[in-house]
PDB file of C-alpha atoms in Angstrom:
ATOM      1  CA  MET A  18    -119.589-275.087 -33.566  1.00  0.00           C
ATOM      2  CA  THR A  19    -118.099-277.529 -31.450  1.00  0.00           C
ATOM      3  CA  PRO A  20    -114.983-279.114 -33.241  1.00  0.00           C
ATOM      4  CA  SER A  21    -114.969-282.727 -34.086  1.00  0.00           C
ATOM      5  CA  ILE A  22    -113.273-284.828 -31.627  1.00  0.00           C
ATOM      6  CA  PRO A  23    -111.812-288.181 -32.309  1.00  0.00           C
ATOM      7  CA  ASN A  24    -113.967-290.972 -31.278  1.00  0.00           C
ATOM      8  CA  SER A  25    -116.985-288.549 -30.594  1.00  0.00           C
ATOM      9  CA  PRO A  26    -120.591-288.798 -31.775  1.00  0.00           C
ATOM     10  CA  ARG A  27    -119.634-286.135 -33.995  1.00  0.00           C
ATOM     11  CA  ASP A  28    -117.021-288.241 -36.159  1.00  0.00           C
ATOM     12  CA  GLY A  29    -119.348-291.093 -36.575  1.00  0.00           C
ATOM     13  CA  ARG A  30    -116.711-293.919 -36.101  1.00  0.00           C
ATOM     14  CA  PRO A  31    -117.710-297.039 -34.901  1.00  0.00           C
ATOM     15  CA  GLY A  32    -116.150-298.583 -31.413  1.00  0.00           C
ATOM     16  CA  GLY A  33    -116.265-294.854 -29.800  1.00  0.00           C
ATOM     17  CA  PRO A  34    -118.889-293.445 -27.502  1.00  0.00           C
ATOM     18  CA  ALA A  35    -120.785-293.352 -30.620  1.00  0.00           C
ATOM     19  CA  GLY A  36    -121.029-297.163 -31.436  1.00  0.00           C
ATOM     20  CA  PRO A  37    -124.102-299.155 -30.796  1.00  0.00           C
ATOM     21  CA  GLU A  38    -123.018-299.945 -26.733  1.00  0.00           C
ATOM     22  CA  PRO A  39    -123.361-297.283 -24.403  1.00  0.00           C
ATOM     23  CA  GLN A  40    -120.224-296.423 -22.619  1.00  0.00           C
ATOM     24  CA  THR A  41    -119.935-295.872 -18.842  1.00  0.00           C
ATOM     25  CA  MET A  42    -117.284-293.529 -18.136  1.00  0.00           C
ATOM     26  CA  VAL A  43    -116.073-292.641 -14.662  1.00  0.00           C
ATOM     27  CA  GLY A  44    -115.533-288.839 -14.308  1.00  0.00           C
ATOM     28  CA  HIS A  45    -113.799-286.346 -11.603  1.00  0.00           C
ATOM     29  CA  GLU A  46    -115.365-287.280  -8.555  1.00  0.00           C
ATOM     30  CA  GLY A  47    -115.858-290.956  -9.394  1.00  0.00           C
ATOM     31  CA  HIS A  48    -119.226-290.175 -10.450  1.00  0.00           C
ATOM     32  CA  THR A  49    -120.329-292.311 -13.870  1.00  0.00           C
ATOM     33  CA  MET A  50    -122.650-290.909 -16.914  1.00  0.00           C
ATOM     34  CA  GLY A  51    -123.285-293.851 -19.463  1.00  0.00           C
ATOM     35  CA  GLY A  52    -123.746-293.506 -23.139  1.00  0.00           C
ATOM     36  CA  HIS A  53    -122.405-289.940 -24.692  1.00  0.00           C
ATOM     37  CA  ALA A  54    -123.966-291.200 -27.700  1.00  0.00           C
ATOM     38  CA  GLY A  55    -126.891-288.727 -29.377  1.00  0.00           C
ATOM     39  CA  HIS A  56    -127.142-285.384 -28.172  1.00  0.00           C
ATOM     40  CA  GLY A  57    -127.718-286.644 -24.762  1.00  0.00           C
ATOM     41  CA  THR A  58    -126.410-288.637 -22.100  1.00  0.00           C
ATOM     42  CA  SER A  59    -128.641-291.628 -20.009  1.00  0.00           C
ATOM     43  CA  ALA A  60    -127.701-290.242 -17.100  1.00  0.00           C
ATOM     44  CA  SER A  61    -130.146-289.303 -14.730  1.00  0.00           C
ATOM     45  CA  GLY A  62    -131.054-285.520 -13.966  1.00  0.00           C
ATOM     46  CA  ARG A  63    -129.523-285.796 -10.662  1.00  0.00           C
ATOM     47  CA  GLU A  64    -126.249-287.347 -12.081  1.00  0.00           C
ATOM     48  CA  GLN A  65    -126.092-284.516 -14.716  1.00  0.00           C
ATOM     49  CA  TRP A  66    -126.351-281.965 -11.863  1.00  0.00           C
ATOM     50  CA  ARG A  67    -123.743-283.786 -10.404  1.00  0.00           C
ATOM     51  CA  VAL A  68    -121.299-283.480 -12.830  1.00  0.00           C
ATOM     52  CA  ALA A  69    -122.559-279.830 -13.471  1.00  0.00           C
ATOM     53  CA  VAL A  70    -121.566-278.859  -9.865  1.00  0.00           C
ATOM     54  CA  SER A  71    -118.210-280.720 -10.468  1.00  0.00           C
ATOM     55  CA  ALA A  72    -117.351-279.091 -14.076  1.00  0.00           C
ATOM     56  CA  THR A  73    -118.426-275.578 -12.336  1.00  0.00           C
ATOM     57  CA  LEU A  74    -116.239-276.086  -9.383  1.00  0.00           C
ATOM     58  CA  HIS A  75    -113.141-276.792 -11.974  1.00  0.00           C
ATOM     59  CA  CYS A  76    -114.012-273.791 -13.788  1.00  0.00           C
ATOM     60  CA  LEU A  77    -114.103-271.845 -10.711  1.00  0.00           C
ATOM     61  CA  THR A  78    -110.654-273.075  -9.560  1.00  0.00           C
ATOM     62  CA  GLY A  79    -109.535-271.743 -13.042  1.00  0.00           C
ATOM     63  CA  CYS A  80    -111.260-268.602 -12.911  1.00  0.00           C
ATOM     64  CA  ALA A  81    -110.533-267.723  -9.450  1.00  0.00           C
ATOM     65  CA  ILE A  82    -106.609-268.507 -10.326  1.00  0.00           C
ATOM     66  CA  GLY A  83    -106.844-266.195 -13.187  1.00  0.00           C
ATOM     67  CA  GLU A  84    -108.829-263.455 -11.628  1.00  0.00           C
ATOM     68  CA  VAL A  85    -106.535-263.458  -8.396  1.00  0.00           C
ATOM     69  CA  LEU A  86    -103.306-263.417 -10.387  1.00  0.00           C
ATOM     70  CA  GLY A  87    -104.709-260.643 -13.033  1.00  0.00           C
ATOM     71  CA  MET A  88    -105.493-258.402 -10.270  1.00  0.00           C
ATOM     72  CA  VAL A  89    -102.207-258.845  -8.414  1.00  0.00           C
ATOM     73  CA  VAL A  90    -100.339-258.402 -11.504  1.00  0.00           C
ATOM     74  CA  GLY A  91    -102.417-255.532 -12.814  1.00  0.00           C
ATOM     75  CA  THR A  92    -101.912-254.064  -9.310  1.00  0.00           C
ATOM     76  CA  ALA A  93     -98.317-254.562  -8.913  1.00  0.00           C
ATOM     77  CA  PHE A  94     -98.117-252.499 -12.476  1.00  0.00           C
ATOM     78  CA  GLY A  95     -99.885-249.815 -11.364  1.00  0.00           C
ATOM     79  CA  TRP A  96    -102.415-250.809 -14.247  1.00  0.00           C
ATOM     80  CA  GLY A  97    -105.758-249.073 -14.268  1.00  0.00           C
ATOM     81  CA  ASN A  98    -109.123-251.105 -13.947  1.00  0.00           C
ATOM     82  CA  LEU A  99    -109.546-251.981 -17.990  1.00  0.00           C
ATOM     83  CA  PRO A 100    -106.200-253.487 -18.520  1.00  0.00           C
ATOM     84  CA  THR A 101    -106.284-255.328 -14.983  1.00  0.00           C
ATOM     85  CA  THR A 102    -109.822-256.902 -15.885  1.00  0.00           C
ATOM     86  CA  LEU A 103    -108.680-257.860 -19.250  1.00  0.00           C
ATOM     87  CA  LEU A 104    -105.310-259.523 -18.044  1.00  0.00           C
ATOM     88  CA  ALA A 105    -107.266-261.260 -15.170  1.00  0.00           C
ATOM     89  CA  ILE A 106    -109.982-262.449 -17.829  1.00  0.00           C
ATOM     90  CA  VAL A 107    -107.154-263.632 -19.923  1.00  0.00           C
ATOM     91  CA  LEU A 108    -105.400-265.713 -17.310  1.00  0.00           C
ATOM     92  CA  ALA A 109    -109.066-267.052 -16.315  1.00  0.00           C
ATOM     93  CA  PHE A 110    -109.550-268.691 -19.620  1.00  0.00           C
ATOM     94  CA  PHE A 111    -105.501-269.844 -19.612  1.00  0.00           C
ATOM     95  CA  PHE A 112    -105.705-271.530 -16.406  1.00  0.00           C
ATOM     96  CA  GLY A 113    -109.370-272.890 -17.039  1.00  0.00           C
ATOM     97  CA  TYR A 114    -108.007-274.475 -20.170  1.00  0.00           C
ATOM     98  CA  SER A 115    -104.889-275.381 -18.378  1.00  0.00           C
ATOM     99  CA  LEU A 116    -106.697-277.593 -15.780  1.00  0.00           C
ATOM    100  CA  THR A 117    -108.690-279.439 -18.340  1.00  0.00           C
ATOM    101  CA  LEU A 118    -105.693-280.157 -20.728  1.00  0.00           C
ATOM    102  CA  ARG A 119    -103.625-281.465 -17.671  1.00  0.00           C
ATOM    103  CA  GLY A 120    -106.354-284.043 -17.270  1.00  0.00           C
ATOM    104  CA  VAL A 121    -107.176-285.105 -20.602  1.00  0.00           C
ATOM    105  CA  LEU A 122    -102.966-285.070 -21.569  1.00  0.00           C
ATOM    106  CA  ARG A 123    -102.814-287.898 -18.498  1.00  0.00           C
ATOM    107  CA  ALA A 124    -105.210-290.048 -20.055  1.00  0.00           C
ATOM    108  CA  GLY A 125    -103.017-290.120 -23.200  1.00  0.00           C
ATOM    109  CA  VAL A 126    -104.428-287.886 -25.633  1.00  0.00           C
ATOM    110  CA  ASP A 127    -102.060-285.953 -27.915  1.00  0.00           C
ATOM    111  CA  PHE A 128    -101.683-281.987 -27.685  1.00  0.00           C
ATOM    112  CA  ARG A 129    -103.791-281.064 -30.280  1.00  0.00           C
ATOM    113  CA  THR A 130    -107.005-283.476 -29.823  1.00  0.00           C
ATOM    114  CA  ALA A 131    -106.405-282.585 -25.981  1.00  0.00           C
ATOM    115  CA  PHE A 132    -106.522-278.666 -26.976  1.00  0.00           C
ATOM    116  CA  ARG A 133    -109.593-279.259 -28.618  1.00  0.00           C
ATOM    117  CA  VAL A 134    -111.400-281.043 -26.090  1.00  0.00           C
ATOM    118  CA  ALA A 135    -110.652-277.929 -23.498  1.00  0.00           C
ATOM    119  CA  LEU A 136    -111.760-275.648 -25.693  1.00  0.00           C
ATOM    120  CA  ALA A 137    -115.025-277.604 -26.476  1.00  0.00           C
ATOM    121  CA  ALA A 138    -115.591-278.383 -22.916  1.00  0.00           C
ATOM    122  CA  ASP A 139    -114.741-275.118 -21.380  1.00  0.00           C
ATOM    123  CA  THR A 140    -115.203-272.152 -23.065  1.00  0.00           C
ATOM    124  CA  LEU A 141    -119.053-271.479 -22.555  1.00  0.00           C
ATOM    125  CA  SER A 142    -118.447-272.387 -18.937  1.00  0.00           C
ATOM    126  CA  ILE A 143    -115.557-269.624 -18.447  1.00  0.00           C
ATOM    127  CA  ALA A 144    -117.360-267.161 -20.595  1.00  0.00           C
ATOM    128  CA  VAL A 145    -120.430-267.480 -18.407  1.00  0.00           C
ATOM    129  CA  MET A 146    -118.378-267.216 -15.453  1.00  0.00           C
ATOM    130  CA  GLU A 147    -116.027-264.352 -16.554  1.00  0.00           C
ATOM    131  CA  LEU A 148    -119.361-262.254 -17.435  1.00  0.00           C
ATOM    132  CA  ILE A 149    -120.963-262.809 -14.388  1.00  0.00           C
ATOM    133  CA  ASP A 150    -118.088-262.473 -12.471  1.00  0.00           C
ATOM    134  CA  ASN A 151    -116.613-259.397 -13.574  1.00  0.00           C
ATOM    135  CA  GLY A 152    -120.468-257.953 -13.871  1.00  0.00           C
ATOM    136  CA  VAL A 153    -120.922-258.327 -10.200  1.00  0.00           C
ATOM    137  CA  ILE A 154    -117.609-256.305 -10.043  1.00  0.00           C
ATOM    138  CA  LEU A 155    -118.286-253.724 -11.817  1.00  0.00           C
ATOM    139  CA  VAL A 156    -121.743-252.917 -10.555  1.00  0.00           C
ATOM    140  CA  TRP A 157    -120.562-253.359  -7.162  1.00  0.00           C
ATOM    141  CA  PRO A 158    -120.030-249.949  -5.439  1.00  0.00           C
ATOM    142  CA  SER A 159    -116.640-249.343  -4.534  1.00  0.00           C
ATOM    143  CA  ALA A 160    -115.392-252.467  -5.772  1.00  0.00           C
ATOM    144  CA  MET A 161    -113.506-251.733  -8.795  1.00  0.00           C
ATOM    145  CA  GLU A 162    -111.373-249.016  -6.638  1.00  0.00           C
ATOM    146  CA  SER A 163    -110.470-251.312  -3.823  1.00  0.00           C
ATOM    147  CA  THR A 164    -107.046-252.610  -3.403  1.00  0.00           C
ATOM    148  CA  LEU A 165    -105.789-256.092  -2.414  1.00  0.00           C
ATOM    149  CA  GLY A 166    -104.891-254.775   1.136  1.00  0.00           C
ATOM    150  CA  GLU A 167    -109.035-253.755   1.877  1.00  0.00           C
ATOM    151  CA  PRO A 168    -111.491-256.421   2.716  1.00  0.00           C
ATOM    152  CA  LEU A 169    -113.861-255.219  -0.079  1.00  0.00           C
ATOM    153  CA  PHE A 170    -111.771-256.415  -2.787  1.00  0.00           C
ATOM    154  CA  TRP A 171    -111.853-259.863  -1.410  1.00  0.00           C
ATOM    155  CA  ILE A 172    -115.264-260.023  -0.290  1.00  0.00           C
ATOM    156  CA  SER A 173    -116.526-258.507  -3.587  1.00  0.00           C
ATOM    157  CA  LEU A 174    -114.468-260.719  -5.282  1.00  0.00           C
ATOM    158  CA  ALA A 175    -115.676-264.085  -3.071  1.00  0.00           C
ATOM    159  CA  ALA A 176    -119.018-262.889  -3.975  1.00  0.00           C
ATOM    160  CA  SER A 177    -119.067-262.666  -7.525  1.00  0.00           C
ATOM    161  CA  LEU A 178    -117.311-265.698  -7.996  1.00  0.00           C
ATOM    162  CA  VAL A 179    -119.914-267.426  -5.637  1.00  0.00           C
ATOM    163  CA  ILE A 180    -123.014-265.650  -7.941  1.00  0.00           C
ATOM    164  CA  ALA A 181    -121.109-266.998 -11.036  1.00  0.00           C
ATOM    165  CA  PHE A 182    -121.125-270.393  -9.856  1.00  0.00           C
ATOM    166  CA  VAL A 183    -124.646-270.330  -9.037  1.00  0.00           C
ATOM    167  CA  VAL A 184    -125.422-269.001 -12.836  1.00  0.00           C
ATOM    168  CA  THR A 185    -122.725-270.993 -14.358  1.00  0.00           C
ATOM    169  CA  THR A 186    -123.787-274.053 -12.889  1.00  0.00           C
ATOM    170  CA  PRO A 187    -126.791-274.376 -14.850  1.00  0.00           C
ATOM    171  CA  VAL A 188    -125.607-273.834 -18.417  1.00  0.00           C
ATOM    172  CA  ASN A 189    -122.964-276.382 -17.411  1.00  0.00           C
ATOM    173  CA  LYS A 190    -125.692-278.720 -16.624  1.00  0.00           C
ATOM    174  CA  TRP A 191    -127.693-277.750 -19.778  1.00  0.00           C
ATOM    175  CA  THR A 192    -124.424-278.539 -22.271  1.00  0.00           C
ATOM    176  CA  ILE A 193    -124.249-282.116 -20.606  1.00  0.00           C
ATOM    177  CA  GLY A 194    -127.544-283.114 -21.100  1.00  0.00           C
ATOM    178  CA  ARG A 195    -126.965-282.478 -24.663  1.00  0.00           C
ATOM    179  CA  GLY A 196    -123.439-284.785 -24.580  1.00  0.00           C
ATOM    180  CA  LYS A 197    -121.431-281.194 -24.854  1.00  0.00           C
ATOM    181  CA  GLY A 198    -119.348-279.037 -22.945  1.00  0.00           C
ATOM    182  CA  HIS A 199    -117.888-280.684 -20.311  1.00  0.00           C
ATOM    183  CA  ALA A 200    -119.406-284.218 -21.084  1.00  0.00           C
ATOM    184  CA  VAL A 201    -116.839-283.832 -23.880  1.00  0.00           C
ATOM    185  CA  VAL A 202    -114.408-284.315 -21.148  1.00  0.00           C
ATOM    186  CA  HIS A 203    -115.400-287.460 -19.503  1.00  0.00           C
ATOM    187  CA  ARG A 204    -114.877-289.395 -22.796  1.00  0.00           C
ATOM    188  CA  TYR A 205    -111.175-289.224 -21.685  1.00  0.00           C
ATOM    189  CA  HIS A 206    -111.509-289.933 -17.829  1.00  0.00           C
ATOM    190  CA  HIS A 207    -111.072-293.683 -17.185  1.00  0.00           C
TER     191      HIS A 207
END
């Protein structure tokens, strides 16, 4: 269940994006999405795909930072595959949420609201990204046994992130088209 975000269509307060006039919001790359009211947006399908690609690249950045850092830390401490993978997943969520928090906090939103926005915007995207990324690594022969100094480690990680990007982008487009997921973040970008 998506938390109720102040001035979102779910809280029903007039004057926010749920008001009678659709608002045009400028997002990360200067793209616009008009009218976040209701369960969809008035942005074209093409525009929603552009926003979905941007959102997924944002997610990919946090996931990649967390994955690599988790693998480096796990390897440095001599941990096995399971604890290293769990750390990488936790760090992927941490960095994914942190990148969103940073942007929303810059918009002048209080921390509690910004945290709720990050959870609403990124949880599904990061979860899908991590499921696909780690799933690919698990089924790739010898990838789990490779070390940081081996090309297989980096090749399998890069390939798994590309595959995760390709799978996660339509998921983000679907949520954005319903005014959820990364569309929630756009209410705070001006």
